[in-house]
Short mmCIF file of C-alpha atoms (C1' of nucleotides) in Angstrom, two decimals:
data_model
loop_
_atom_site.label_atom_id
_atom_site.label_comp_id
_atom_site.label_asym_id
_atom_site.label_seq_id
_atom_site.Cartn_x
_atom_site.Cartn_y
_atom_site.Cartn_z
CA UNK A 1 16.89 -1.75 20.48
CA UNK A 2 14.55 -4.40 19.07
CA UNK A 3 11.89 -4.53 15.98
CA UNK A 4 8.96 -6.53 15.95
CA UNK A 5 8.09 -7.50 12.17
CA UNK A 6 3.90 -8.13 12.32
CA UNK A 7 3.12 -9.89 9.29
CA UNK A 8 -0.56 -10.84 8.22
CA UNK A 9 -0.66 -14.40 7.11
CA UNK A 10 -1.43 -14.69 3.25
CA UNK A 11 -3.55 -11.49 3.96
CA UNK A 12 -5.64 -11.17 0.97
CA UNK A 13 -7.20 -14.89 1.98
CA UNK A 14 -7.66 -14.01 5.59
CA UNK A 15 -9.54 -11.40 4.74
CA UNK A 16 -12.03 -13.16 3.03
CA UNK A 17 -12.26 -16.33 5.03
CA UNK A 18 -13.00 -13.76 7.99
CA UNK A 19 -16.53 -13.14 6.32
CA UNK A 20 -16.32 -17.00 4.65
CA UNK A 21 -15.40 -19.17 7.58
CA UNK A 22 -15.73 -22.47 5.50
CA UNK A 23 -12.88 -21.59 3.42
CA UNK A 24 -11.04 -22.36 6.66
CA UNK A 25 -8.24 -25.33 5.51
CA UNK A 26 -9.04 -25.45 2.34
CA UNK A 27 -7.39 -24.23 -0.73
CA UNK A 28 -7.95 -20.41 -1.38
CA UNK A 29 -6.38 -18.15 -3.70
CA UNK A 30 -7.05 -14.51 -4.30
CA UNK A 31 -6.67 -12.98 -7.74
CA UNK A 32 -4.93 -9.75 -8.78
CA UNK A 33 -7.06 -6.63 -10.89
CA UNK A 34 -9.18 -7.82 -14.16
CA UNK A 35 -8.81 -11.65 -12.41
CA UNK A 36 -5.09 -11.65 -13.86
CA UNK A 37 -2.91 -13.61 -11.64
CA UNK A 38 -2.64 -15.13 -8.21
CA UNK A 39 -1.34 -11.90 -5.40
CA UNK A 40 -2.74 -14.33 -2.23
CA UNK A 41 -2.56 -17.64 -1.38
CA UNK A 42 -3.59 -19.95 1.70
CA UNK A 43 -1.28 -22.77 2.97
CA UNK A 44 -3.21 -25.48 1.09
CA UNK A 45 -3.11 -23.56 -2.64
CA UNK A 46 0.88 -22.84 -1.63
CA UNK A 47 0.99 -26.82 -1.20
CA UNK A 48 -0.40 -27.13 -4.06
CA UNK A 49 2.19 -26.32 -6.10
CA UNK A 50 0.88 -22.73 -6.88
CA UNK A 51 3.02 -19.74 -7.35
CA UNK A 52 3.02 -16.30 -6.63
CA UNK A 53 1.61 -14.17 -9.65
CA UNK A 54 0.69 -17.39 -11.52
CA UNK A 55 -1.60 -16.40 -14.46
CA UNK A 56 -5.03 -17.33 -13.60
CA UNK A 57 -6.02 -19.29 -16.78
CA UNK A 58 -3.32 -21.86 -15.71
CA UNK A 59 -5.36 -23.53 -12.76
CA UNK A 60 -8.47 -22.85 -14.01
CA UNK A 61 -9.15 -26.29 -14.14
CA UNK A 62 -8.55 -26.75 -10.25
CA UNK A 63 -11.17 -23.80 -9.52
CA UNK A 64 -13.90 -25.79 -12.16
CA UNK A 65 -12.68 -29.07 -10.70
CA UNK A 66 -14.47 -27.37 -7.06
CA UNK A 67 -10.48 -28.06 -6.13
CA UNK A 68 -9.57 -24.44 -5.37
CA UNK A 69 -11.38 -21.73 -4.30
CA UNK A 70 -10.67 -18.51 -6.19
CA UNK A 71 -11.61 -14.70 -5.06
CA UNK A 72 -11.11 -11.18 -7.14
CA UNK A 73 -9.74 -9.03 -5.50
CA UNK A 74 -11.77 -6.87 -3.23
CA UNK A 75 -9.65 -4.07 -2.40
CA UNK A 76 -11.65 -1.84 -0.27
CA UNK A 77 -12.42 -4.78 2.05
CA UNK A 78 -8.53 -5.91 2.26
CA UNK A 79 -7.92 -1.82 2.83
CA UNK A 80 -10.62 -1.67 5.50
CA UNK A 81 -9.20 -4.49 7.49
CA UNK A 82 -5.65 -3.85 7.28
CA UNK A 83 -6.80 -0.44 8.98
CA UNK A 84 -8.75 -2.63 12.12
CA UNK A 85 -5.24 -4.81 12.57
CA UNK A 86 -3.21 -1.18 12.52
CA UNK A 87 -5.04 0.30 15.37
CA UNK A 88 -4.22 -2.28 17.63
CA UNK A 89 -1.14 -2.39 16.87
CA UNK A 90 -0.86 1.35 17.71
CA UNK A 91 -2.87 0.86 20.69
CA UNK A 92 -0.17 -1.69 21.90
CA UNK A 93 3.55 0.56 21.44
CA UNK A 94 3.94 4.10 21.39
CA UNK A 95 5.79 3.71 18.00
CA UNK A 96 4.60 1.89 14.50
CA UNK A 97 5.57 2.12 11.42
CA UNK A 98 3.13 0.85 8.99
CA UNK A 99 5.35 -0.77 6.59
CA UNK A 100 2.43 -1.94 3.37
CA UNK A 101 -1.20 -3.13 3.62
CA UNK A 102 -0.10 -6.10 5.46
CA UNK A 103 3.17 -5.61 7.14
CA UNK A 104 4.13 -3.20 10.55
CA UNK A 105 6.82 -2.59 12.38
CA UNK A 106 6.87 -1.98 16.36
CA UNK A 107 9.45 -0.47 17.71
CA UNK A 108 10.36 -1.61 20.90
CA UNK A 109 12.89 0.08 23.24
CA UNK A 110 13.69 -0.92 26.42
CA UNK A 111 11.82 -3.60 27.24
CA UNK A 112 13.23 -7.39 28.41
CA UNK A 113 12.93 -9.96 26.60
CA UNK A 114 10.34 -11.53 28.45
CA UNK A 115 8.17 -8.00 28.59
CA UNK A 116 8.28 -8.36 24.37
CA UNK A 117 7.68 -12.00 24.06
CA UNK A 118 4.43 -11.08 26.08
CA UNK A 119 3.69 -8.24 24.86
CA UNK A 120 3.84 -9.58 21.03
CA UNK A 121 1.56 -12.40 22.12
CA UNK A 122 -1.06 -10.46 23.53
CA UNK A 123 -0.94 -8.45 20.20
CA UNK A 124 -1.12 -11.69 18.15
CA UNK A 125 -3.97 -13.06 20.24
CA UNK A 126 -5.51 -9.24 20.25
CA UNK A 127 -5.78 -9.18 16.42
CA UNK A 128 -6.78 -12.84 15.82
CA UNK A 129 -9.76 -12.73 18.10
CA UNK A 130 -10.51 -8.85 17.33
CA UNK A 131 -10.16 -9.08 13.33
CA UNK A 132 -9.84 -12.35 12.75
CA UNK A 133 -6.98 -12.18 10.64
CA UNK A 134 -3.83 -14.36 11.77
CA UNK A 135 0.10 -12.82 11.81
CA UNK A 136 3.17 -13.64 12.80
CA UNK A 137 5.67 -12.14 14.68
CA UNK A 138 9.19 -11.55 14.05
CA UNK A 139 11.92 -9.88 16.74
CA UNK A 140 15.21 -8.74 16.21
CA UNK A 141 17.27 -6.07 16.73
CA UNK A 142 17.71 -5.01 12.90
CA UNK A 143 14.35 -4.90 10.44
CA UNK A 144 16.37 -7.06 8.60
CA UNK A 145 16.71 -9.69 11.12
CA UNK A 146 13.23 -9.36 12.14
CA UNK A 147 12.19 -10.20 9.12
CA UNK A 148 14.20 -13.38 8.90
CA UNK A 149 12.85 -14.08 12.44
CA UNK A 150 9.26 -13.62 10.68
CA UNK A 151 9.89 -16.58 8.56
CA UNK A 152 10.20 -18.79 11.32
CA UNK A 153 7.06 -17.33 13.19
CA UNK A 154 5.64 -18.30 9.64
CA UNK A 155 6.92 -21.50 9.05
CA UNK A 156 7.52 -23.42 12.34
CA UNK A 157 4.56 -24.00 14.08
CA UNK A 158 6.44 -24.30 16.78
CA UNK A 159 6.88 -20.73 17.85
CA UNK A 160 3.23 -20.58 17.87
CA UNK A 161 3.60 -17.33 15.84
CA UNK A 162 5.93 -15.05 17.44
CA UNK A 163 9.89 -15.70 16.75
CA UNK A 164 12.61 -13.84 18.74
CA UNK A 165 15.68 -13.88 17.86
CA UNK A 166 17.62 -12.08 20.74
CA UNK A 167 21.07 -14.44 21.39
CA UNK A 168 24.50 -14.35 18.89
CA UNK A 169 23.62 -17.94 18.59
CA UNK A 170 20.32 -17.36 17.88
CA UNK A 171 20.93 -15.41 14.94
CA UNK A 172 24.20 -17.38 13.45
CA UNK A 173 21.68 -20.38 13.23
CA UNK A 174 18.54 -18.71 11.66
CA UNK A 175 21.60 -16.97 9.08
CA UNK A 176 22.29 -20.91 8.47
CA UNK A 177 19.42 -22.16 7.73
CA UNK A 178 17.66 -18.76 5.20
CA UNK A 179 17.99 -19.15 1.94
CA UNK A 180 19.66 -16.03 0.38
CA UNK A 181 17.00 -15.50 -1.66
CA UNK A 182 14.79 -15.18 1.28
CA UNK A 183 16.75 -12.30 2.80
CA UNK A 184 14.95 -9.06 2.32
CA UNK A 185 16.74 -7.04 -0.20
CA UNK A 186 18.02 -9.61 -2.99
CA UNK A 187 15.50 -10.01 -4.94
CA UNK A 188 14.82 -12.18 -8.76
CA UNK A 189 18.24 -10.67 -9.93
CA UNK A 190 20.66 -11.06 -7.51
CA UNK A 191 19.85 -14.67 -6.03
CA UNK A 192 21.07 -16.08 -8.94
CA UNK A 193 24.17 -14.18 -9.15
CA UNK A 194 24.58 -15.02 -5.58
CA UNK A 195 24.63 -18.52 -6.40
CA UNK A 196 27.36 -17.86 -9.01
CA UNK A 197 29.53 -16.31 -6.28
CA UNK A 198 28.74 -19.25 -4.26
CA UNK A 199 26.28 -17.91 -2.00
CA UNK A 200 23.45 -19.81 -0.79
CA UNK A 201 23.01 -18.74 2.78
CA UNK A 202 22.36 -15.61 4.65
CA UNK A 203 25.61 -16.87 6.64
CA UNK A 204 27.64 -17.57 3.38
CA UNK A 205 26.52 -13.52 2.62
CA UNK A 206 26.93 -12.19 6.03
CA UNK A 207 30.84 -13.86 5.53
CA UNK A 208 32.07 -12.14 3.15
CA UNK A 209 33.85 -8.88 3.86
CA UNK A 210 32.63 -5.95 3.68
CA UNK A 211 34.95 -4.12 0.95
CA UNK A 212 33.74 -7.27 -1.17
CA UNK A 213 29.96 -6.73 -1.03
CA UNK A 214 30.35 -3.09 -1.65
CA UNK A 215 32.44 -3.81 -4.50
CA UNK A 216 29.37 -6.08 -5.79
CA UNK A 217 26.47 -4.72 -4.85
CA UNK A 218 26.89 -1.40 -3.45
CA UNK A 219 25.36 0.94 -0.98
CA UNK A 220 22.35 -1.08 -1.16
CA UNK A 221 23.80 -4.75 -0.25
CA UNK A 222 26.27 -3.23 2.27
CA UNK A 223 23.21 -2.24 4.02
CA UNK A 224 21.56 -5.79 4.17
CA UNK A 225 25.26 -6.89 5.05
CA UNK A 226 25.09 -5.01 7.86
CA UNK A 227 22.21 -5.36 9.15
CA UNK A 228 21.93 -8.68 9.00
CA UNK A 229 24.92 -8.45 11.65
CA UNK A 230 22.88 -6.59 13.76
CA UNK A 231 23.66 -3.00 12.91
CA UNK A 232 20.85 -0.99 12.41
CA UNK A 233 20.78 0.93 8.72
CA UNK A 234 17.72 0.60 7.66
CA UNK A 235 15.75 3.09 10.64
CA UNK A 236 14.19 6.23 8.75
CA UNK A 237 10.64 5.93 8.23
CA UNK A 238 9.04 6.94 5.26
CA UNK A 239 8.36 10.14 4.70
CA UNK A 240 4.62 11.26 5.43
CA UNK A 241 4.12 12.65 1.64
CA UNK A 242 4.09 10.07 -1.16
CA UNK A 243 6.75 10.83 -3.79
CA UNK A 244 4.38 9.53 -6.89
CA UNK A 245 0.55 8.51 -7.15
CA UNK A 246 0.21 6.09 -9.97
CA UNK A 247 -2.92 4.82 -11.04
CA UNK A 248 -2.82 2.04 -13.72
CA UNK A 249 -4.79 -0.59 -15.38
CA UNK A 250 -4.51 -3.12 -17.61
CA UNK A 251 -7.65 -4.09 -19.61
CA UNK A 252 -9.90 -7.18 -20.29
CA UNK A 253 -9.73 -6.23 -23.73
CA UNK A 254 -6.88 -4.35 -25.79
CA UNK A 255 -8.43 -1.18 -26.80
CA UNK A 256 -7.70 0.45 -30.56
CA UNK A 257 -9.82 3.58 -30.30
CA UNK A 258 -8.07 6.46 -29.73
CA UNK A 259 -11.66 8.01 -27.84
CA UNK A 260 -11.86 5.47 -25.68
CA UNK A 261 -8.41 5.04 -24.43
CA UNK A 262 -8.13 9.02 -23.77
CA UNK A 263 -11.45 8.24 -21.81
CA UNK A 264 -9.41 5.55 -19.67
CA UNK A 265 -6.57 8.17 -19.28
CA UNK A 266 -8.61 10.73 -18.23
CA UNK A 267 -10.30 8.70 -15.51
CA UNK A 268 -6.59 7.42 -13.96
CA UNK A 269 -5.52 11.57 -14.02
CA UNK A 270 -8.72 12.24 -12.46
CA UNK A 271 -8.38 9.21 -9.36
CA UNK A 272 -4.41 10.66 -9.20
CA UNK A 273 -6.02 14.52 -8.35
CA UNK A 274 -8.63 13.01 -6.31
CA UNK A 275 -5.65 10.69 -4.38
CA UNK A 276 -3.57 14.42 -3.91
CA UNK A 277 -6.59 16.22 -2.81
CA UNK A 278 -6.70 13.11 0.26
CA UNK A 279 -3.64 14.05 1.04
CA UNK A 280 -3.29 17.56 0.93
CA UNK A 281 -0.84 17.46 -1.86
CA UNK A 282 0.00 18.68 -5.30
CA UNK A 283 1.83 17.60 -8.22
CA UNK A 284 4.32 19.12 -10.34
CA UNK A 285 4.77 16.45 -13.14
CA UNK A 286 2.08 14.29 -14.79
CA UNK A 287 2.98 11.25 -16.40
CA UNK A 288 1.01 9.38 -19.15
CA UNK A 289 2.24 5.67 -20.43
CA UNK A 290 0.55 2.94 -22.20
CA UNK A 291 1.07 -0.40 -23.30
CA UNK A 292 0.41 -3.39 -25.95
CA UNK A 293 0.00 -6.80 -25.15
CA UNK A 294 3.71 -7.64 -24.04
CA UNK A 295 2.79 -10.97 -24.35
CA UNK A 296 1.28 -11.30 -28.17
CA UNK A 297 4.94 -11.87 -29.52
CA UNK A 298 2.83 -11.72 -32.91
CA UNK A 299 1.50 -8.21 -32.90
CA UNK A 300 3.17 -4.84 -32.35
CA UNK A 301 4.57 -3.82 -29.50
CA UNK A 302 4.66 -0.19 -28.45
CA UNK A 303 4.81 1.61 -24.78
CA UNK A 304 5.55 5.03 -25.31
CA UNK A 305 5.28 7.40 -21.80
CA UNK A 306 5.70 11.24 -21.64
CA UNK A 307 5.95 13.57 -18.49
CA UNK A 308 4.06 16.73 -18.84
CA UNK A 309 5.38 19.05 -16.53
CA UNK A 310 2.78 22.00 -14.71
CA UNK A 311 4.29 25.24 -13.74
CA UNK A 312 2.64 25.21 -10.80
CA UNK A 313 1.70 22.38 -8.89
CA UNK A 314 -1.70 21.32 -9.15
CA UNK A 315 -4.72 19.02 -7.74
CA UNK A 316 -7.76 19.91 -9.10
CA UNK A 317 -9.42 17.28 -11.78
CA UNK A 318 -9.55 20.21 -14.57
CA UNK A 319 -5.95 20.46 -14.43
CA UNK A 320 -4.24 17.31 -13.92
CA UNK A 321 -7.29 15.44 -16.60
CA UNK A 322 -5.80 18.50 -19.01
CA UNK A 323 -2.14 17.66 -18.57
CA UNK A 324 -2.67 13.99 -18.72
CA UNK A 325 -4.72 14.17 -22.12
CA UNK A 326 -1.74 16.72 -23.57
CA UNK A 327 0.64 14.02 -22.89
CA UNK A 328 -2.26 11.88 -24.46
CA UNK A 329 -2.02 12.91 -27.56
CA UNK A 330 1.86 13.25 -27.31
CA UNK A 331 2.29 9.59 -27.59
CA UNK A 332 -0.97 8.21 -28.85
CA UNK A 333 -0.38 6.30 -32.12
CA UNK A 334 -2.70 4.29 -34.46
CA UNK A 335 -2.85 1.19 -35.32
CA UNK A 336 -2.02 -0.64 -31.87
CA UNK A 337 -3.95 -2.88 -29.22
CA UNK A 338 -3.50 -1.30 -26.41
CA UNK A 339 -3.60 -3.63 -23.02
CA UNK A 340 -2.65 -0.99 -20.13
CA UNK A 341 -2.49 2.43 -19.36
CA UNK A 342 -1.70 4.50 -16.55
CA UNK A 343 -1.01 8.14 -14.97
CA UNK A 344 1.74 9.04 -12.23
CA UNK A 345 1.60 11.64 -10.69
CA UNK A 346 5.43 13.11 -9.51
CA UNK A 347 7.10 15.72 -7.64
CA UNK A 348 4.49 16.14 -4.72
CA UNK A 349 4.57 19.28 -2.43
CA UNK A 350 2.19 20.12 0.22
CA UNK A 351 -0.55 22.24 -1.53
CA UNK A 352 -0.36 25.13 1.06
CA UNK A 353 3.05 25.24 -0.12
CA UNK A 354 2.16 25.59 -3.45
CA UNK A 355 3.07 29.49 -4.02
CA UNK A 356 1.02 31.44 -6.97
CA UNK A 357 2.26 31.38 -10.79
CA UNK A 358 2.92 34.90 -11.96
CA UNK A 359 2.67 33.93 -15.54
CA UNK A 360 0.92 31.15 -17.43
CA UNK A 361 -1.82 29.12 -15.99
CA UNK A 362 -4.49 31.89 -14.98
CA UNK A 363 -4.93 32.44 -11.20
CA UNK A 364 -8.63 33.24 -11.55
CA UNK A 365 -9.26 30.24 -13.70
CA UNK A 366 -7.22 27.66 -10.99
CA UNK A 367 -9.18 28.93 -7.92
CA UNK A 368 -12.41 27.90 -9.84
CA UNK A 369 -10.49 24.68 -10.35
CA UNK A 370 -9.78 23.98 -7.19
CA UNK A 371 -13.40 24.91 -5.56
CA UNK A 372 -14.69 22.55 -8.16
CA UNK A 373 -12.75 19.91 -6.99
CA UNK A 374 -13.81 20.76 -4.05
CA UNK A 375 -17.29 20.38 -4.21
CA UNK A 376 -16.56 17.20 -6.24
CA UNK A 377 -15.15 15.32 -3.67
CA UNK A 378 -17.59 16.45 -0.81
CA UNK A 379 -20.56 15.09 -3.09
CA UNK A 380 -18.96 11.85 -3.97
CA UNK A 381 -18.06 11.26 -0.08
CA UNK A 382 -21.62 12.14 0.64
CA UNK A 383 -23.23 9.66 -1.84
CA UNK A 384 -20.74 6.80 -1.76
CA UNK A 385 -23.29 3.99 -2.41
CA UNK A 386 -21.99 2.09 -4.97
CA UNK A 387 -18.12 2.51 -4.61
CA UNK A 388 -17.96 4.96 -7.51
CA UNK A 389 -18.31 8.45 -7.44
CA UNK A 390 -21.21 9.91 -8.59
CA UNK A 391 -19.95 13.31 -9.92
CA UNK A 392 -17.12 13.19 -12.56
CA UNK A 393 -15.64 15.31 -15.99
CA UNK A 394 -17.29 14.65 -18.81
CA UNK A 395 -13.90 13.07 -20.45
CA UNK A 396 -13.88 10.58 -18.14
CA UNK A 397 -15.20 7.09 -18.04
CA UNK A 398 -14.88 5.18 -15.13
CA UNK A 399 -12.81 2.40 -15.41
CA UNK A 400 -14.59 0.27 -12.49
CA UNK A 401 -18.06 0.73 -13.98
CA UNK A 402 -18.14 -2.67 -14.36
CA UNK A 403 -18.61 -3.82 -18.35
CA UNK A 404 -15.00 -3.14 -18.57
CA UNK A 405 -12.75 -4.64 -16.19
CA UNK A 406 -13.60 -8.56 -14.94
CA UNK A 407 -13.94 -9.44 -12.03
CA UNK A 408 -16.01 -13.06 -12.12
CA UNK A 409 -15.13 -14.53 -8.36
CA UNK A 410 -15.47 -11.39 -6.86
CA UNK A 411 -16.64 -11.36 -2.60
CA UNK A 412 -19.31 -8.76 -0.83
CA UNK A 413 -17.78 -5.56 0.51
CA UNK A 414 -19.11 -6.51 3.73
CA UNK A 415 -16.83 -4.11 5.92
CA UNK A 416 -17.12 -1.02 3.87
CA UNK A 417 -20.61 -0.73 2.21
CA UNK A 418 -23.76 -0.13 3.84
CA UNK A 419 -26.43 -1.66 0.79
CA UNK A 420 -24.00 -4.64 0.72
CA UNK A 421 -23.95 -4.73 4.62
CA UNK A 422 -27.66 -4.38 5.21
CA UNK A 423 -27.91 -7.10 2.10
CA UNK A 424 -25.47 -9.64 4.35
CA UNK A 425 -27.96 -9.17 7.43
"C1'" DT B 1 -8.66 -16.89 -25.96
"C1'" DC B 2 -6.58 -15.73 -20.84
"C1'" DT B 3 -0.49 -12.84 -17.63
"C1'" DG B 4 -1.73 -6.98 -11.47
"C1'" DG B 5 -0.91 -2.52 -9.36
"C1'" DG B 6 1.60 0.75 -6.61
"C1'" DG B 7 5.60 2.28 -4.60
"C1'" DT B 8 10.98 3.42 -3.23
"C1'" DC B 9 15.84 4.09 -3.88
"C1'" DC B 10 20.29 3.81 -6.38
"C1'" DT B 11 23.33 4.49 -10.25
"C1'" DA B 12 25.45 5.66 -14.54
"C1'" DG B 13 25.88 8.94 -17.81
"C1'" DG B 14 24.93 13.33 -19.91
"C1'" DA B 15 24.41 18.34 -19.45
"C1'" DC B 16 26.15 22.15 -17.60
"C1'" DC B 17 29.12 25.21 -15.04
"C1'" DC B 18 33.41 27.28 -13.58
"C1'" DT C 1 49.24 19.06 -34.95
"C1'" DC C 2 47.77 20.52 -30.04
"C1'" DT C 3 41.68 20.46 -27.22
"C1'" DG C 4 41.43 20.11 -18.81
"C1'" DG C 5 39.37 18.68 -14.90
"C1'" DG C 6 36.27 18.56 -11.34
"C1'" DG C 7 31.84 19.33 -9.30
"C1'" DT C 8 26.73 19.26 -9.38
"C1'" DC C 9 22.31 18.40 -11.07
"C1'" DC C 10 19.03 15.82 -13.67
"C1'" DT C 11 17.12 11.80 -15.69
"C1'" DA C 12 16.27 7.16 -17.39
"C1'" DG C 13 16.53 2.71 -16.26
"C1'" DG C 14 17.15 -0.98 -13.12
"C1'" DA C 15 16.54 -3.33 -8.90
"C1'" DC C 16 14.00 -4.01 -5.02
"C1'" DC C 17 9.66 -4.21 -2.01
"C1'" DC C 18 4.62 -5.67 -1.01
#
DNA sequence: TCTGGGGTCCTAGGACCC
DNA sequence: TCTGGGGTCCTAGGACCC
């Protein structure tokens, strides 16, 4: 059995130097929501010196400088073209598993070696000249392994993109020379306890014996122990229903008023219903949090959360807005700057599963609910013109209508917007 | 002045039951 | 005075991922 890990190079970049060709070479980074921090970078801003998640007002200077070229974020587009880049990979194997926006993994059984070198080269080729966007190609017979094979593809130009690792000796070597930090699964906390225990390979890891990295890490690092020896553990694919919807934001300003914040709430409940509608889903539990400025040291911190559970599972606006803004007022205190809220939405079921309350929450009142909903959502598909919906609860106030959240560097939506599209022409 | 958003799984400890 | 033991379920928090 063999994986193939398909990786988009720093995606969020690609993406936009698809639609801005001369950013080709040079320095590019992406920004994060509200123009926070650095989520994508291009070769050049990675030699650079710049880190993942940097805060953006730290190299400032190099974007006024004309050294670095900066982006927001531009979701949809990233979304739209991570959805082109899927296709043909699902067009190429009978089997993907779409891993995040930017990541998939083929399966592919019973094929030579040859057959898969080929066939991951067509599909590299395929999505370069089809998309634009270029990936790299790891092959192994874990997803572990593949993705350690990935970091070649990335990092030697060598392999001109695609890596297979498919010999013992193959894989003792590429063991010797990954950092253990680099292995997927040990993450910020354990590399440096690695260290302590005199790890700094994925060979010095793969070493010790078992009964020793179950006794220190458990379940979790006797899986990465094992697969990185080639025993699949890591196989089940996600399950087709999300467990939780969350849908958070932090703000350009802190907010005090107690109106406006339940306004922000109300809009994250409403996106959550709207999100479990998509899917066919309902939720059982609604979760509220919010949160001051972790950073001000010198002002008061607070980031209360409350779950507000529904007796019946629900996904119309009316219900999950109601729940969110009871848990609202649950934790809502004065005298704070709040700097992010959010709303998760938990315990998901499959709405035609969703079997009638006998008591509480009246029958009559949710079918109204849900039609309402209903009729929401067709409208706002129909008249999608400016990426917000046009229909929404009074208590809401959407959070992307634009005096609120920053976004200063921000591209066209070239792939997914008509006006924009027509505008580009 | 300025620091993202959205997920999953595991585990320890408490509640509860017999 | 003396106060079991084991199993299961739930939850909060931590760690990881992109």
């Amino acid at each position: 059995m063999m994986f193939a890990l398909v990786d988009c190079n720093n995606f969020f970049v690609s993406c936009e130097r698809v639609f801005r060709p001369e950013l080709e070479g040079r320095p590019v980074v992406v920004l994060s929501n509200n123009d926070g921090c650095v989520v994508s970078r291009s070769n050049e801003s990675k030699a650079l010196g710049i880190k993942m998640c940097t805060p953006f007002y730290k190299i400032r200077h190099l974007a006024d400088s004309g050294t670095l070229t900066v982006c927001s974020s531009n979701i949809e587009l990233y979304r739209d073209m991570s959805g082109r880049v899927m296709s043909i990979l699902a067009d190429a194997v009978p089997r993907i598993e779409v891993y995040s926006v930017d990541e998939a993994y083929l399966r592919l059984d019973g094929m030579n070696e040859e057959a898969v070198y080929s066939l991951c080269r067509t599909v590299l080729e395929k999505v370069r000249k089809w998309v634009g966007i270029p990936v790299s190609i790891g092959v192994a017979p874990t997803k572990t392994l593949a993705k350690v094979a990935g970091r070649f593809a990335k990092i030697h130009k060598g392999y001109g993109g695609v890596c297979m690792m498919d010999t013992e000796e193959k894989r003792l070597r590429a063991l010797e020379l990954t950092p253990i930090e680099d292995v997927w699964g040990i993450g910020r906390r354990l590399a440096p306890q690695m260290s302590g225990w005199g790890i700094s390979t994925a060979l010095d890891f793969a070493g010790r014996p078992r009964g020793w990295v179950s006794g220190k890490l458990g379940v979790h690092g006797v899986r990465t122990w094992e697969e990185l020896h080639g025993r699949v553990c890591i196989e089940a694919e996600k399950s087709e229903r999300r467990k939780s919807i969350c849908t958070s934001r932090s703000f350009a300003e802190m907010i005090e008023d107690e109106g406006e914040l339940s306004r922000r709430v109300s809009d994250f409940a409403a996106r959550c219903a709207r999100k479990l509608r998509e899917e066919h889903s309902a939720a059982c539990d609604v979760t509220v949090f919010m949160q001051t400025n972790r950073f001000r040291c010198d002002l008061a911190q607070y980031s209360p959360y409350v779950t507000v559970r529904l007796d019946v599972p629900a996904s119309s606006s009316a219900e999950i807005v109601g729940a969110a803004l009871s848990g609202f007022r649950m934790i809502w205190r004065p005298g704070y700057g709040y700097k992010r809220a959010g709303v998760i939405v938990g315990n998901i079921v499959a709405s035609d599963a969703v079997q009638p309350a006998m008591f509480g929450f009246d029958a009559g009142l949710r079918d109204k609910n849900d039609r309402l909903s209903k009729v929401m959502d067709a409208v706002n598909r129909s008249c999608r013109t400016s990426g917000r919906p046009l229909l929404h609860l009074a208590a809401q106030r959407s959070v992307e209508s634009g005096e609120i959240m920053r976004c200063d560097y921000r591209s066209r939506r070239y792939s997914t917007l008509w006006d924009e599209i027509i505008e580009v022409k």
